[in-house]
mmCIF file of C-alpha atoms and ligand atoms in Angstrom:
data_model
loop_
_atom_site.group_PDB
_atom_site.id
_atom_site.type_symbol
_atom_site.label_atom_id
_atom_site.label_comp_id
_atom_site.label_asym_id
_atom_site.label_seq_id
_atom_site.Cartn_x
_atom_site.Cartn_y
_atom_site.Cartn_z
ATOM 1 C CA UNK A 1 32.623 9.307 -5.545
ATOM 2 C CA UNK A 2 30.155 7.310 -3.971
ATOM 3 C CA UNK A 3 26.424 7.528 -6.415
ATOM 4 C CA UNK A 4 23.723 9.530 -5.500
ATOM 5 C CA UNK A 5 20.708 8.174 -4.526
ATOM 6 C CA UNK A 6 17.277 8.260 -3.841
ATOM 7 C CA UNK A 7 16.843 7.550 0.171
ATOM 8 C CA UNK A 8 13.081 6.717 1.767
ATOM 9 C CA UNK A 9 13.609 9.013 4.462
ATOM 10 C CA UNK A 10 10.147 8.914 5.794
ATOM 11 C CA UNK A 11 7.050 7.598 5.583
ATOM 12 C CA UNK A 12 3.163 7.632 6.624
ATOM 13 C CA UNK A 13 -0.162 5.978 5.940
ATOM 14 C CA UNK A 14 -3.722 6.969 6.462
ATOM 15 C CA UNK A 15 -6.852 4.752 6.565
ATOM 16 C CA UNK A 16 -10.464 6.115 6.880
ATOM 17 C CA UNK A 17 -12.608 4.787 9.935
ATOM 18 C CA UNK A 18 -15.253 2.897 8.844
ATOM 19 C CA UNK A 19 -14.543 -0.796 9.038
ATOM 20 C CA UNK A 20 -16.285 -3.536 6.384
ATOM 21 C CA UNK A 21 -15.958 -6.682 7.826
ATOM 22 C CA UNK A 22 -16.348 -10.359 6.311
ATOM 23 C CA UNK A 23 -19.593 -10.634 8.503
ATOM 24 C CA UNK A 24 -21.344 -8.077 6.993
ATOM 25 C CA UNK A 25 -20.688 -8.551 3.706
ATOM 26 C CA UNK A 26 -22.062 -12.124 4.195
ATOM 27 C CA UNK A 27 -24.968 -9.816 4.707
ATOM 28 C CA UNK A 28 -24.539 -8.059 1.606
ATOM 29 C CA UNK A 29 -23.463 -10.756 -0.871
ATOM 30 C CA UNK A 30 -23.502 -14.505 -0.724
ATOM 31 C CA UNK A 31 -20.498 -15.354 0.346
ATOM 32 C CA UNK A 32 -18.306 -16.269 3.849
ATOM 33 C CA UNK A 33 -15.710 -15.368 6.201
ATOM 34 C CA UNK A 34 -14.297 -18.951 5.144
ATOM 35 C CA UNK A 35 -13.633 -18.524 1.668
ATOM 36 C CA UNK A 36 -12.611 -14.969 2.148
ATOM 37 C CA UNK A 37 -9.243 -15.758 4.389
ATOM 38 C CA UNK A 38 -8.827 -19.012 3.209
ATOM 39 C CA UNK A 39 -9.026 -17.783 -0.726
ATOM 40 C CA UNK A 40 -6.998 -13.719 0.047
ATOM 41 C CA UNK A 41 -6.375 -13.754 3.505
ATOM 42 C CA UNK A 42 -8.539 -10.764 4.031
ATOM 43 C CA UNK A 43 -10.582 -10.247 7.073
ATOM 44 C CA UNK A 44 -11.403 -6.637 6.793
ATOM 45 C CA UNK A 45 -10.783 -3.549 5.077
ATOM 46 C CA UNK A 46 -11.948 0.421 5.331
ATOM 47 C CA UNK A 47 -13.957 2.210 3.537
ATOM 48 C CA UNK A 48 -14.010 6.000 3.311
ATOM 49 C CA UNK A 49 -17.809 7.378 3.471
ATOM 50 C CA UNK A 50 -18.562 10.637 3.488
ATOM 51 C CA UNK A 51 -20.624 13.120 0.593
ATOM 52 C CA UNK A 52 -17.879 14.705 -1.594
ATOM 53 C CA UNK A 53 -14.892 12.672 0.191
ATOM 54 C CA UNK A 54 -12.265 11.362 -2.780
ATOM 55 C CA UNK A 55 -8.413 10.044 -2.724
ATOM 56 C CA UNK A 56 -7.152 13.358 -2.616
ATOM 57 C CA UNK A 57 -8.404 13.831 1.037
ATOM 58 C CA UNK A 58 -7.005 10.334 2.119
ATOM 59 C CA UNK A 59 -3.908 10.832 0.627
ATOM 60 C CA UNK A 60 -3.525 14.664 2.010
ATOM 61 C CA UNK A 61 -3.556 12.943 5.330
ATOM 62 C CA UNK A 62 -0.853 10.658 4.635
ATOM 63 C CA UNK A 63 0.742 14.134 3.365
ATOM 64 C CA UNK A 64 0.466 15.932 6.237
ATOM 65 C CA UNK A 65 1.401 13.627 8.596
ATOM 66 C CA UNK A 66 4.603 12.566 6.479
ATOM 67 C CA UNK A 67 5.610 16.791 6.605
ATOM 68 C CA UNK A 68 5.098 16.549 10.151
ATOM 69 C CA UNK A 69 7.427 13.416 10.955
ATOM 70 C CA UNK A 70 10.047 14.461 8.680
ATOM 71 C CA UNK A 71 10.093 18.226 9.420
ATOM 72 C CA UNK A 72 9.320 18.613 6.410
ATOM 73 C CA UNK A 73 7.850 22.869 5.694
ATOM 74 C CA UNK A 74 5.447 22.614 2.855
ATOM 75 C CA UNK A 75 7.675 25.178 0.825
ATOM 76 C CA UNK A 76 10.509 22.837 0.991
ATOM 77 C CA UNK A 77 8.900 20.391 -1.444
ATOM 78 C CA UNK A 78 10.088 20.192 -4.842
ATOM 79 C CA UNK A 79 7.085 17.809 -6.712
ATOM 80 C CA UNK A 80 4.720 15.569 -5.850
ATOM 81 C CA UNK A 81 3.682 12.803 -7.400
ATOM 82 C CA UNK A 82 0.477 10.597 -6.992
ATOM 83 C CA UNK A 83 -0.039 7.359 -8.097
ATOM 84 C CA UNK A 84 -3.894 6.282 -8.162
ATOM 85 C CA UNK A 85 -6.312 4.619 -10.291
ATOM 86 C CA UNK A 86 -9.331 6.401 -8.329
ATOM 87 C CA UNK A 87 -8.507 10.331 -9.084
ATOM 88 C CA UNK A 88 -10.940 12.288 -7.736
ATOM 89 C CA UNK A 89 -12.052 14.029 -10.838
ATOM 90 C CA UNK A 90 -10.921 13.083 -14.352
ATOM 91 C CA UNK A 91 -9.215 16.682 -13.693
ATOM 92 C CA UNK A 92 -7.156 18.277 -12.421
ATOM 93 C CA UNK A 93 -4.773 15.916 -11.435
ATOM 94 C CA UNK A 94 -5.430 14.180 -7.881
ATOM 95 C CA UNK A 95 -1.797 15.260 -6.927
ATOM 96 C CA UNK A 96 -2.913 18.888 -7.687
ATOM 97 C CA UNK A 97 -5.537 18.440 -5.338
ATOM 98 C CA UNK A 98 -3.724 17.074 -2.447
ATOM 99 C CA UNK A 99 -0.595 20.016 -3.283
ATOM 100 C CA UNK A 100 -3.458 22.747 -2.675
ATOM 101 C CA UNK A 101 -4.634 20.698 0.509
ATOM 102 C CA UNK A 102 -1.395 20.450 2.203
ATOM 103 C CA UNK A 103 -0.437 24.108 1.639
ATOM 104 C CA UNK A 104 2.509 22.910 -1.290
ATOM 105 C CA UNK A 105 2.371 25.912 -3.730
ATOM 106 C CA UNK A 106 4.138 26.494 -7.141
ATOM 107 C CA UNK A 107 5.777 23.109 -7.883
ATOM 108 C CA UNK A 108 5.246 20.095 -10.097
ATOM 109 C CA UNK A 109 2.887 17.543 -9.609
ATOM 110 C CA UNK A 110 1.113 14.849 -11.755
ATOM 111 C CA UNK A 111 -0.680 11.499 -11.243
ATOM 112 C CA UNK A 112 0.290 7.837 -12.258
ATOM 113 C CA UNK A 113 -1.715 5.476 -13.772
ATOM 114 C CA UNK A 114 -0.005 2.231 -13.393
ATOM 115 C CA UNK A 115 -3.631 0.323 -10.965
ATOM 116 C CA UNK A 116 -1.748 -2.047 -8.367
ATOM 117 C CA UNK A 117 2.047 -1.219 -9.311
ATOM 118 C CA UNK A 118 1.203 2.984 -9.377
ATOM 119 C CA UNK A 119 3.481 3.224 -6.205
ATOM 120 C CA UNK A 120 6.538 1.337 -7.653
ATOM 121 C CA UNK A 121 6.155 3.222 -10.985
ATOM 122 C CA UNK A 122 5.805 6.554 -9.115
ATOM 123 C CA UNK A 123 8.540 5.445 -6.784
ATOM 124 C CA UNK A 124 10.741 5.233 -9.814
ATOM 125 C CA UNK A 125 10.029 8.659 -11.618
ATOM 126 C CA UNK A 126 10.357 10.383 -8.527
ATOM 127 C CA UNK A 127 13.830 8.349 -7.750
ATOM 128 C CA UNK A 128 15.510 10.223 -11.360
ATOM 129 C CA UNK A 129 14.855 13.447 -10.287
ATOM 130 C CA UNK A 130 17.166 12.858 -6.934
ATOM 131 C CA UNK A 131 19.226 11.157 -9.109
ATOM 132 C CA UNK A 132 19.986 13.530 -11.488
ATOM 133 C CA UNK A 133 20.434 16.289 -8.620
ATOM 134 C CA UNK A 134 17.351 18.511 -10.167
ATOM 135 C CA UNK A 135 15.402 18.242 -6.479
ATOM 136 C CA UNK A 136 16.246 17.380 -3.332
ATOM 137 C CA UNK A 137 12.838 16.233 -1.611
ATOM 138 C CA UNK A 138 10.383 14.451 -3.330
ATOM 139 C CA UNK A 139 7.174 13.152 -1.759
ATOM 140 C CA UNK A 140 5.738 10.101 -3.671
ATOM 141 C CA UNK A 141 2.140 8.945 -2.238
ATOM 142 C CA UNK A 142 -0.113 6.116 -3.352
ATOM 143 C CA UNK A 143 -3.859 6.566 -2.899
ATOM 144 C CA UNK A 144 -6.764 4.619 -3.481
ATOM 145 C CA UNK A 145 -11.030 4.943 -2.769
ATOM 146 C CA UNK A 146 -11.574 1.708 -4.443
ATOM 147 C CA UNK A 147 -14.821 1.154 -2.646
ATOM 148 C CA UNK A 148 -15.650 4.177 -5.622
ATOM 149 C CA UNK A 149 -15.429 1.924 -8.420
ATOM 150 C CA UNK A 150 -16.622 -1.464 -6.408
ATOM 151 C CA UNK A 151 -20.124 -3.541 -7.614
ATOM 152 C CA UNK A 152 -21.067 -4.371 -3.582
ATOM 153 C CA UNK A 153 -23.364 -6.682 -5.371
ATOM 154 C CA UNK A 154 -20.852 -8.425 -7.148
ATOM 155 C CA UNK A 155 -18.944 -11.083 -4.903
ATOM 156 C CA UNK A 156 -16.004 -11.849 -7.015
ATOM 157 C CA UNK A 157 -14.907 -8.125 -6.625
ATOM 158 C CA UNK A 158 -16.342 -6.654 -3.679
ATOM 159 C CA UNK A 159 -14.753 -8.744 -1.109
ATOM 160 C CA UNK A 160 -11.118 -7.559 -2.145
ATOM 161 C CA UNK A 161 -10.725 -3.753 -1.838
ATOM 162 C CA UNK A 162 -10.331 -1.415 0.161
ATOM 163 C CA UNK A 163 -9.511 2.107 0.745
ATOM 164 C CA UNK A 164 -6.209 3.998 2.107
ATOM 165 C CA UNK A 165 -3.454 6.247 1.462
ATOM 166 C CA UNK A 166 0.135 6.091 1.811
ATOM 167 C CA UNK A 167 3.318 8.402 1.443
ATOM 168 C CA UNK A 168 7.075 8.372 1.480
ATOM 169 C CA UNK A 169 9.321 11.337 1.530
ATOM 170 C CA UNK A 170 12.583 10.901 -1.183
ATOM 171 C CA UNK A 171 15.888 12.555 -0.205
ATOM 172 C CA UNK A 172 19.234 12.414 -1.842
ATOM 173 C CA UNK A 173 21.808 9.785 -0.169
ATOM 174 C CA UNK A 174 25.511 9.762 -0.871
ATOM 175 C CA UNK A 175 26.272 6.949 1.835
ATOM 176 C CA UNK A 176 24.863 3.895 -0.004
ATOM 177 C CA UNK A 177 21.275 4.175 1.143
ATOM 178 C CA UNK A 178 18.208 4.220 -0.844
ATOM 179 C CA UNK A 179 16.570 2.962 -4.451
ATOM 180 C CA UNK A 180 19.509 0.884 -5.619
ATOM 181 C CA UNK A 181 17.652 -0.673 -8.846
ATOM 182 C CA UNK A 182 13.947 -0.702 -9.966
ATOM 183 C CA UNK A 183 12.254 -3.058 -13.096
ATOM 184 C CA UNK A 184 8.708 -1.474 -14.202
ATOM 185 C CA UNK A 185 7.014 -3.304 -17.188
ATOM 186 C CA UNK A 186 3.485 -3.922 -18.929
ATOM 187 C CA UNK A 187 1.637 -5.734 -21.159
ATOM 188 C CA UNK A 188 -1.660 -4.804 -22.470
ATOM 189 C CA UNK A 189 -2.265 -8.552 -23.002
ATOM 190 C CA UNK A 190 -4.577 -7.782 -19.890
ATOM 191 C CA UNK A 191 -6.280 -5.297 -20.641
ATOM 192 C CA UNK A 192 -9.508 -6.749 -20.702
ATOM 193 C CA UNK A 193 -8.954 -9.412 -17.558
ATOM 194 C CA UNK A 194 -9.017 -6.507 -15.122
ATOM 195 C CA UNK A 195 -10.184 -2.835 -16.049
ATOM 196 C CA UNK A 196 -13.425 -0.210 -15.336
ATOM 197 C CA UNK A 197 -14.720 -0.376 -18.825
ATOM 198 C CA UNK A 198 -16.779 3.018 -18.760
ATOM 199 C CA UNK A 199 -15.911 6.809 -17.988
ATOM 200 C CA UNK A 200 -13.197 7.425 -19.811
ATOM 201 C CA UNK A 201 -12.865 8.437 -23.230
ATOM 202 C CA UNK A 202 -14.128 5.750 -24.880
ATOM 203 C CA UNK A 203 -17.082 4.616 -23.183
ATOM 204 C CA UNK A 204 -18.221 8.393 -21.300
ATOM 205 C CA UNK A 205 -20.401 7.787 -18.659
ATOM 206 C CA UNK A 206 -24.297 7.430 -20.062
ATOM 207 C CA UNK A 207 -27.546 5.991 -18.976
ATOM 208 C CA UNK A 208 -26.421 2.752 -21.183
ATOM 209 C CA UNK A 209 -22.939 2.563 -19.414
ATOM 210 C CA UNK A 210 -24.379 2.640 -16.030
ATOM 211 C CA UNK A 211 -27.439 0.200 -16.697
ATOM 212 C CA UNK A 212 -24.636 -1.996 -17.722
ATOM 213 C CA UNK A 213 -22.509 -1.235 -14.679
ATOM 214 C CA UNK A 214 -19.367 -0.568 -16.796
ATOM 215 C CA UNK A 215 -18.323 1.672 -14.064
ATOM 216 C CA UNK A 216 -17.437 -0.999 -11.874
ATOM 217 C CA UNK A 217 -14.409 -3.045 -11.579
ATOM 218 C CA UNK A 218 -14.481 -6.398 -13.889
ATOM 219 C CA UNK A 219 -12.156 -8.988 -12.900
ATOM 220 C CA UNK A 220 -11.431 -12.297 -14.499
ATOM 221 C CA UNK A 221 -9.899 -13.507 -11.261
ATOM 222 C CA UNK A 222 -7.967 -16.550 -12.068
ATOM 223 C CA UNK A 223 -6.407 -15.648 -14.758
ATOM 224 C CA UNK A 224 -5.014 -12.175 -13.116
ATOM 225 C CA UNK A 225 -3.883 -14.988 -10.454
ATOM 226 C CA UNK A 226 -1.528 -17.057 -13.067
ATOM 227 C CA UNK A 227 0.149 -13.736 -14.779
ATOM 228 C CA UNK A 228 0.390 -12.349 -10.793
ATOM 229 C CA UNK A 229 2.155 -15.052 -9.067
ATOM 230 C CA UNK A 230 4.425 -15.315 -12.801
ATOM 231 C CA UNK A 231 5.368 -12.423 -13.213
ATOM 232 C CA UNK A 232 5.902 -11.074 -9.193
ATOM 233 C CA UNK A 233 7.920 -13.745 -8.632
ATOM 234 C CA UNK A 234 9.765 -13.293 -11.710
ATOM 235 C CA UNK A 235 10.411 -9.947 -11.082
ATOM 236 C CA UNK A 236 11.415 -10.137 -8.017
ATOM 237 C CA UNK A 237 14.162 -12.936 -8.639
ATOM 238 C CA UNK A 238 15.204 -10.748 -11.700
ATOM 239 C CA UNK A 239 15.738 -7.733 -9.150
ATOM 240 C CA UNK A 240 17.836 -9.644 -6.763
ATOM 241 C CA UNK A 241 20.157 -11.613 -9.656
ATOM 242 C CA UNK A 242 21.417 -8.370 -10.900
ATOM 243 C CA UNK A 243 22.213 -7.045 -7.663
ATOM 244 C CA UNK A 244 23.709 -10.140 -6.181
ATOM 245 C CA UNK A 245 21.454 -10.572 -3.763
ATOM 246 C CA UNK A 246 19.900 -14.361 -2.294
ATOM 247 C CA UNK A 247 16.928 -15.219 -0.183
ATOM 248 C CA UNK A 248 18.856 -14.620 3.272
ATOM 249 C CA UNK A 249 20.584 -10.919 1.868
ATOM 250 C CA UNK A 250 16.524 -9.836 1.927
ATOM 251 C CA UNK A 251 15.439 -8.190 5.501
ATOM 252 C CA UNK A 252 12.364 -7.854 3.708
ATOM 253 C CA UNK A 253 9.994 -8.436 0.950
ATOM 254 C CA UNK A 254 7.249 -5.823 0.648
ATOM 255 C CA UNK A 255 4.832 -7.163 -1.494
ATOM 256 C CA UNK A 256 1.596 -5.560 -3.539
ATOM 257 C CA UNK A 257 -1.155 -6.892 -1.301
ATOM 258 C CA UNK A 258 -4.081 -8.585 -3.737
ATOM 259 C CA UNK A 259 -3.946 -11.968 -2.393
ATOM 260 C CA UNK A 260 -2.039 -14.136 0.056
ATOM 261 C CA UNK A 261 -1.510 -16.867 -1.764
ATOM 262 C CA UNK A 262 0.258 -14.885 -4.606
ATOM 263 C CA UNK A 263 2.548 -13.548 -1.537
ATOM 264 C CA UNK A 264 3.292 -16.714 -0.468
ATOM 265 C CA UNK A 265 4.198 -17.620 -4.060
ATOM 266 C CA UNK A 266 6.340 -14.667 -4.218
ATOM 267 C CA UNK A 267 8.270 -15.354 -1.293
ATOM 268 C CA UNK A 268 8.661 -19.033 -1.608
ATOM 269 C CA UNK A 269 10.531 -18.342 -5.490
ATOM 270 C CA UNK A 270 12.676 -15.674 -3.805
ATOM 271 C CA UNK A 271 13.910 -18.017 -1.117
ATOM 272 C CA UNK A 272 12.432 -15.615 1.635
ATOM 273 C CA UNK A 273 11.025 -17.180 4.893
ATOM 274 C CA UNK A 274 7.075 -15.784 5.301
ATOM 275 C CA UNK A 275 8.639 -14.115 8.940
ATOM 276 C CA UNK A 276 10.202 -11.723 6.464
ATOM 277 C CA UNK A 277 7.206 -10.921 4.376
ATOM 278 C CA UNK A 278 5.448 -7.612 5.082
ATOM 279 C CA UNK A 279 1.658 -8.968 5.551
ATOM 280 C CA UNK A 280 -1.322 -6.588 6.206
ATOM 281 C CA UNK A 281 -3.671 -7.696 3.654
ATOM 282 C CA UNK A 282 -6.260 -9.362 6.337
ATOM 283 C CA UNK A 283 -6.502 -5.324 7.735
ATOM 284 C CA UNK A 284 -6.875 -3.637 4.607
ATOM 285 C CA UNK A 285 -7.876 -5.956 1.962
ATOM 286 C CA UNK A 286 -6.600 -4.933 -1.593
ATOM 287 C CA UNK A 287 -6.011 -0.792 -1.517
ATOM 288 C CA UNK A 288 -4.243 -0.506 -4.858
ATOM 289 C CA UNK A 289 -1.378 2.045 -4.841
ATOM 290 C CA UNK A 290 -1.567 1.938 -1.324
ATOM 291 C CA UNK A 291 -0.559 -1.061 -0.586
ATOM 292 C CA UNK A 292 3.273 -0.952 -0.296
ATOM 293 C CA UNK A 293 3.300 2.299 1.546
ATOM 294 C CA UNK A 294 0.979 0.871 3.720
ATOM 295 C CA UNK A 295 3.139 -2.053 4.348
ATOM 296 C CA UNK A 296 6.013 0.047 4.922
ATOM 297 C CA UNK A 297 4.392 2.713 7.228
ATOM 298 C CA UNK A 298 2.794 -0.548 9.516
ATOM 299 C CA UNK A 299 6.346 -2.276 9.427
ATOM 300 C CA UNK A 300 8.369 1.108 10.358
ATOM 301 C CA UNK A 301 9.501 0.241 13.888
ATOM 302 C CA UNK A 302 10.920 -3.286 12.836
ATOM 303 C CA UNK A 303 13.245 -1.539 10.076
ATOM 304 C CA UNK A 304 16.539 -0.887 10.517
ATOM 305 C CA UNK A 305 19.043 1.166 8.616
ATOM 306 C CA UNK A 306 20.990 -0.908 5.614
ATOM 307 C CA UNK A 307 17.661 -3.446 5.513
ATOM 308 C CA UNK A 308 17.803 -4.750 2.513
ATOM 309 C CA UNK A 309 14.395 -4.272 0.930
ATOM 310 C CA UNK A 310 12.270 -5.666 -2.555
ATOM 311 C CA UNK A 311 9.507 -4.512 -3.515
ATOM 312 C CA UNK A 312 7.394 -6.113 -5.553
ATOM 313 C CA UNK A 313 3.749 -5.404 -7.183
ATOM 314 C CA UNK A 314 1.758 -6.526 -10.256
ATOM 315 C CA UNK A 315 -1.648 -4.711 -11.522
ATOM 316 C CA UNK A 316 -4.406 -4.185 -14.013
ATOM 317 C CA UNK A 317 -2.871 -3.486 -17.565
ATOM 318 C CA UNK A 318 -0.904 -5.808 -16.735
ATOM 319 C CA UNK A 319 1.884 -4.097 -15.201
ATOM 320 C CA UNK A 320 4.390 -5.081 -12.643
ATOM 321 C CA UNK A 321 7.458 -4.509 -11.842
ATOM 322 C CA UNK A 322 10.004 -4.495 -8.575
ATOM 323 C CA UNK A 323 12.159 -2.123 -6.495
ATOM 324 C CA UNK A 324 15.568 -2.749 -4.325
ATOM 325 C CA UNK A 325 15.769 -0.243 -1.606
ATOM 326 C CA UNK A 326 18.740 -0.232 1.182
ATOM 327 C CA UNK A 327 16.329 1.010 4.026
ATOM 328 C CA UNK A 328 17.967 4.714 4.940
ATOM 329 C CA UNK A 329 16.598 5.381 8.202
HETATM 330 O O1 UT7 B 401 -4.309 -6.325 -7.405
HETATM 331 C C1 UT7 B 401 -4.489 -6.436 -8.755
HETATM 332 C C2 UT7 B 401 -4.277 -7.813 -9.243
HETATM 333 N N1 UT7 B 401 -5.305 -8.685 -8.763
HETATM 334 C C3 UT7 B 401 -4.978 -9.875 -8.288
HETATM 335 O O2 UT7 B 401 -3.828 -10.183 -8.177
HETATM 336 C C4 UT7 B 401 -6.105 -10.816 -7.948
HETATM 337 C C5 UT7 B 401 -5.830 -12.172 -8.572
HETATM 338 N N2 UT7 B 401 -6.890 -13.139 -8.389
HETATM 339 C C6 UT7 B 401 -7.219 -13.645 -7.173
HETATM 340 O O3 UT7 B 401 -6.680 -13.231 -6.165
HETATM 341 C C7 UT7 B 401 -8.196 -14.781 -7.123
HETATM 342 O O4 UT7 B 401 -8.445 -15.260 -8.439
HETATM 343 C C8 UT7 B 401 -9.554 -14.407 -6.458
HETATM 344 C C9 UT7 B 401 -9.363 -14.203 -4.969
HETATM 345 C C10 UT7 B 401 -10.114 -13.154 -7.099
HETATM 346 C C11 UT7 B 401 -10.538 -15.557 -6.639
HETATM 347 O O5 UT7 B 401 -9.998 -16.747 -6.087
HETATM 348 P P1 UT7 B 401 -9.972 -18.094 -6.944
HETATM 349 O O6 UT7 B 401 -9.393 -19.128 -6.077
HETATM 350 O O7 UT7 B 401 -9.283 -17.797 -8.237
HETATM 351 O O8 UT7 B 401 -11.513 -18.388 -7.123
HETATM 352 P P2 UT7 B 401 -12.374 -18.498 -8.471
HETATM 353 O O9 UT7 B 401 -12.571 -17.153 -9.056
HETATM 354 O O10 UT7 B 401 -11.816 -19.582 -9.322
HETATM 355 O O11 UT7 B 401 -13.759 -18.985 -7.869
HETATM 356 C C12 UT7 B 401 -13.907 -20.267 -7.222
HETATM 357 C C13 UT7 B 401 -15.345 -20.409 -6.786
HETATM 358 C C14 UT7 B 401 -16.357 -20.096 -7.904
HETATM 359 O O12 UT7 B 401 -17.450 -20.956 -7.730
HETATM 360 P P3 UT7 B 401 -17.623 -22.277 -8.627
HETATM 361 O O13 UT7 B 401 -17.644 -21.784 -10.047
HETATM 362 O O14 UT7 B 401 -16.407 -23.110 -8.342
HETATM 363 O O15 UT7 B 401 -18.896 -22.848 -8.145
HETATM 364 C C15 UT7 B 401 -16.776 -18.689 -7.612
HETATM 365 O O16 UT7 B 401 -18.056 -18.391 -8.097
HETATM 366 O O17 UT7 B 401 -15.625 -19.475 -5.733
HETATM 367 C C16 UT7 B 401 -16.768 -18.680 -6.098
HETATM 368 N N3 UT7 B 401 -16.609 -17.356 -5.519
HETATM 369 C C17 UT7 B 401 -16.987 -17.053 -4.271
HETATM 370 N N4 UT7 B 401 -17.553 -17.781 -3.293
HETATM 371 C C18 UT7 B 401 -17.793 -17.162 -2.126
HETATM 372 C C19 UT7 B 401 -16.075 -16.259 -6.110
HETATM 373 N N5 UT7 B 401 -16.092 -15.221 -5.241
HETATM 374 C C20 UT7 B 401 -16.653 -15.691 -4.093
HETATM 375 C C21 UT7 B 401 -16.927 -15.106 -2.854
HETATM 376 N N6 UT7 B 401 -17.493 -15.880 -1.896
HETATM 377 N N7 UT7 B 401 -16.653 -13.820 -2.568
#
């Protein structure tokens, strides 16, 4: 009997409107279009505005429109899962939010904390409950409003994120298609090299917390560059050794989108050409969870069914981790 699997059988991605170019943050910050693509790759990246506007609203859109590609009735949805590091409250649960939005009543959902590898992690949990046979569709989305959490005075950070939502749709597959194998791992050796210090438990928000702008993202940039190109690139050769797979097996890499030269890294270990290499970083800069959905909701009309896919992502925590997917549709 062939295994069941977890099969991608749709997917959609939402961005907000506004557009923050490199020009105008030279306006904001003191910085350049120059060392901006030559340092990420990033030319530009949206930001959702708006009074009372969080993730959940984003990633309802990528929702809906998923329900409406696939067919998909709102009843017919057995959980939802939402991985983001920019919930819209501390709760209820962003997924619970974007559930109520998109009319999904009565079923499980819960959010992943996992920063830039949420999606794969998410991706994952939502692939054992196909698996197992308990449900039969699944809809995993990754959402970010980074531009939330982002010091626009602070140039080391505020050139890199973005904001966007994407969503895939998981169905069983009995005909080889789907999540063949998936590696998620952390270390909390980084803990302290990327993180929002304040609003959580430890450090509740106060006068003191925001004078000290510990609600911001802190990065310590090059050293989240050596464990990222390390470990994606480890993870990603890992992933194809134990399924036999080399550099010209892979249709396509889909990598976590933080920085092009990591990419680049990523691809050249793997033995995959760059014309393989999902690429939409210079669009929407650095959108967290968001950024592999993204990729594969951009990329949609050049996949075809039996594509050999890897996804790859690494994140604040550190985490990482990888995902082999035999493209289903
Ligand atoms: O997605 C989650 C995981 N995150 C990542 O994977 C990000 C990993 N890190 C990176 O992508 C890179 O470290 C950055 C893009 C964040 C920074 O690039 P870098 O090549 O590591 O630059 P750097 O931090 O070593 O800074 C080099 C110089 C410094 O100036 P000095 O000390 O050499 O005079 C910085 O102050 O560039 C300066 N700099 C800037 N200059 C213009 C830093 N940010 C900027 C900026 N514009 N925005």
């Amino acid at each position: 009997m062939t295994k069941l699997r977890a099969a991608i059988t749709g997917v959609h991605g939402y961005v907000p409107d506004y557009i923050l170019t490199n020009a105008e943050l030279e306006k904001m910050v003191d910085t350049n279009d120059e060392w901006i693509t030559s340092r990420t790759g990033i030319k530009e990246r949206h930001i959702l505005k708006g009074e009372g506007q969080g993730t959940s609203h984003m990633a309802a859109e990528a929702v809906r429109g998923l329900l409406a590609k696939t067919n998909t009735q709102p009843d017919e949805v057995d959980l939802l899962i939402c991985a983001t590091t920019t919930p819209d409250f501390v709760f209820p649960s962003t997924a619970n939010l974007i559930t109520d939005m998109v009319g999904i009543r009565s079923v499980g959902s819960f959010d992943i904390q996992a920063a830039c590898s949420g999606f794969l992690y998410a991706l994952t949990i939502g692939t054992q409950f196909i698996e197992t046979g308990k449900y039969r569709k699944v809809v995993v989305v990754g959402a970010d409003k980074m531009s939330s959490i982002i010091d626009y005075t602070d140039r080391t950070t505020c050139v890199l994120f973005g904001d966007g939502a994407g969503a895939v749709l998981l169905e069983p597959n009995e005909e080889g298609y789907g999540i063949h194998d998936s590696i998620i791992r952390s270390d909390g050796v980084g803990q302290h090299h990327l993180f929002q210090k304040a609003g959580g438990s430890r450090y509740p928000p106060s006068h003191e917390t925001i004078d000290k702008r510990w609600h911001y993202v802190y990065q310590d940039g090059p050293s989240v560059f050596k464990f990222a190109v390390k470990n994606m690139a480890d993870v990603s050769a890992e992933i194809m050794e134990r399924n036999g797979l080399k550099g010209e097996d892979v249709a396509w890499l889909v990598p976590h989108q933080a920085n092009k030269r990591i990419i680049e890294a990523t691809a050249n270990r793997m033995g995959v050409g760059m014309d393989k290499v999902m690429l939409n970083i210079h669009k929407y800069g650095n959108t967290t969870a968001a950024t592999i959905p993204l990729c594969l909701f951009d990329y949609e009309s050049q996949l075809h069914k039996g594509d050999n896919l890897v996804l790859a992502a690494f994140g604040g925590g550190f985490t990482w981790g990888s995902v082999y997917v035999k493209w289903a549709i």
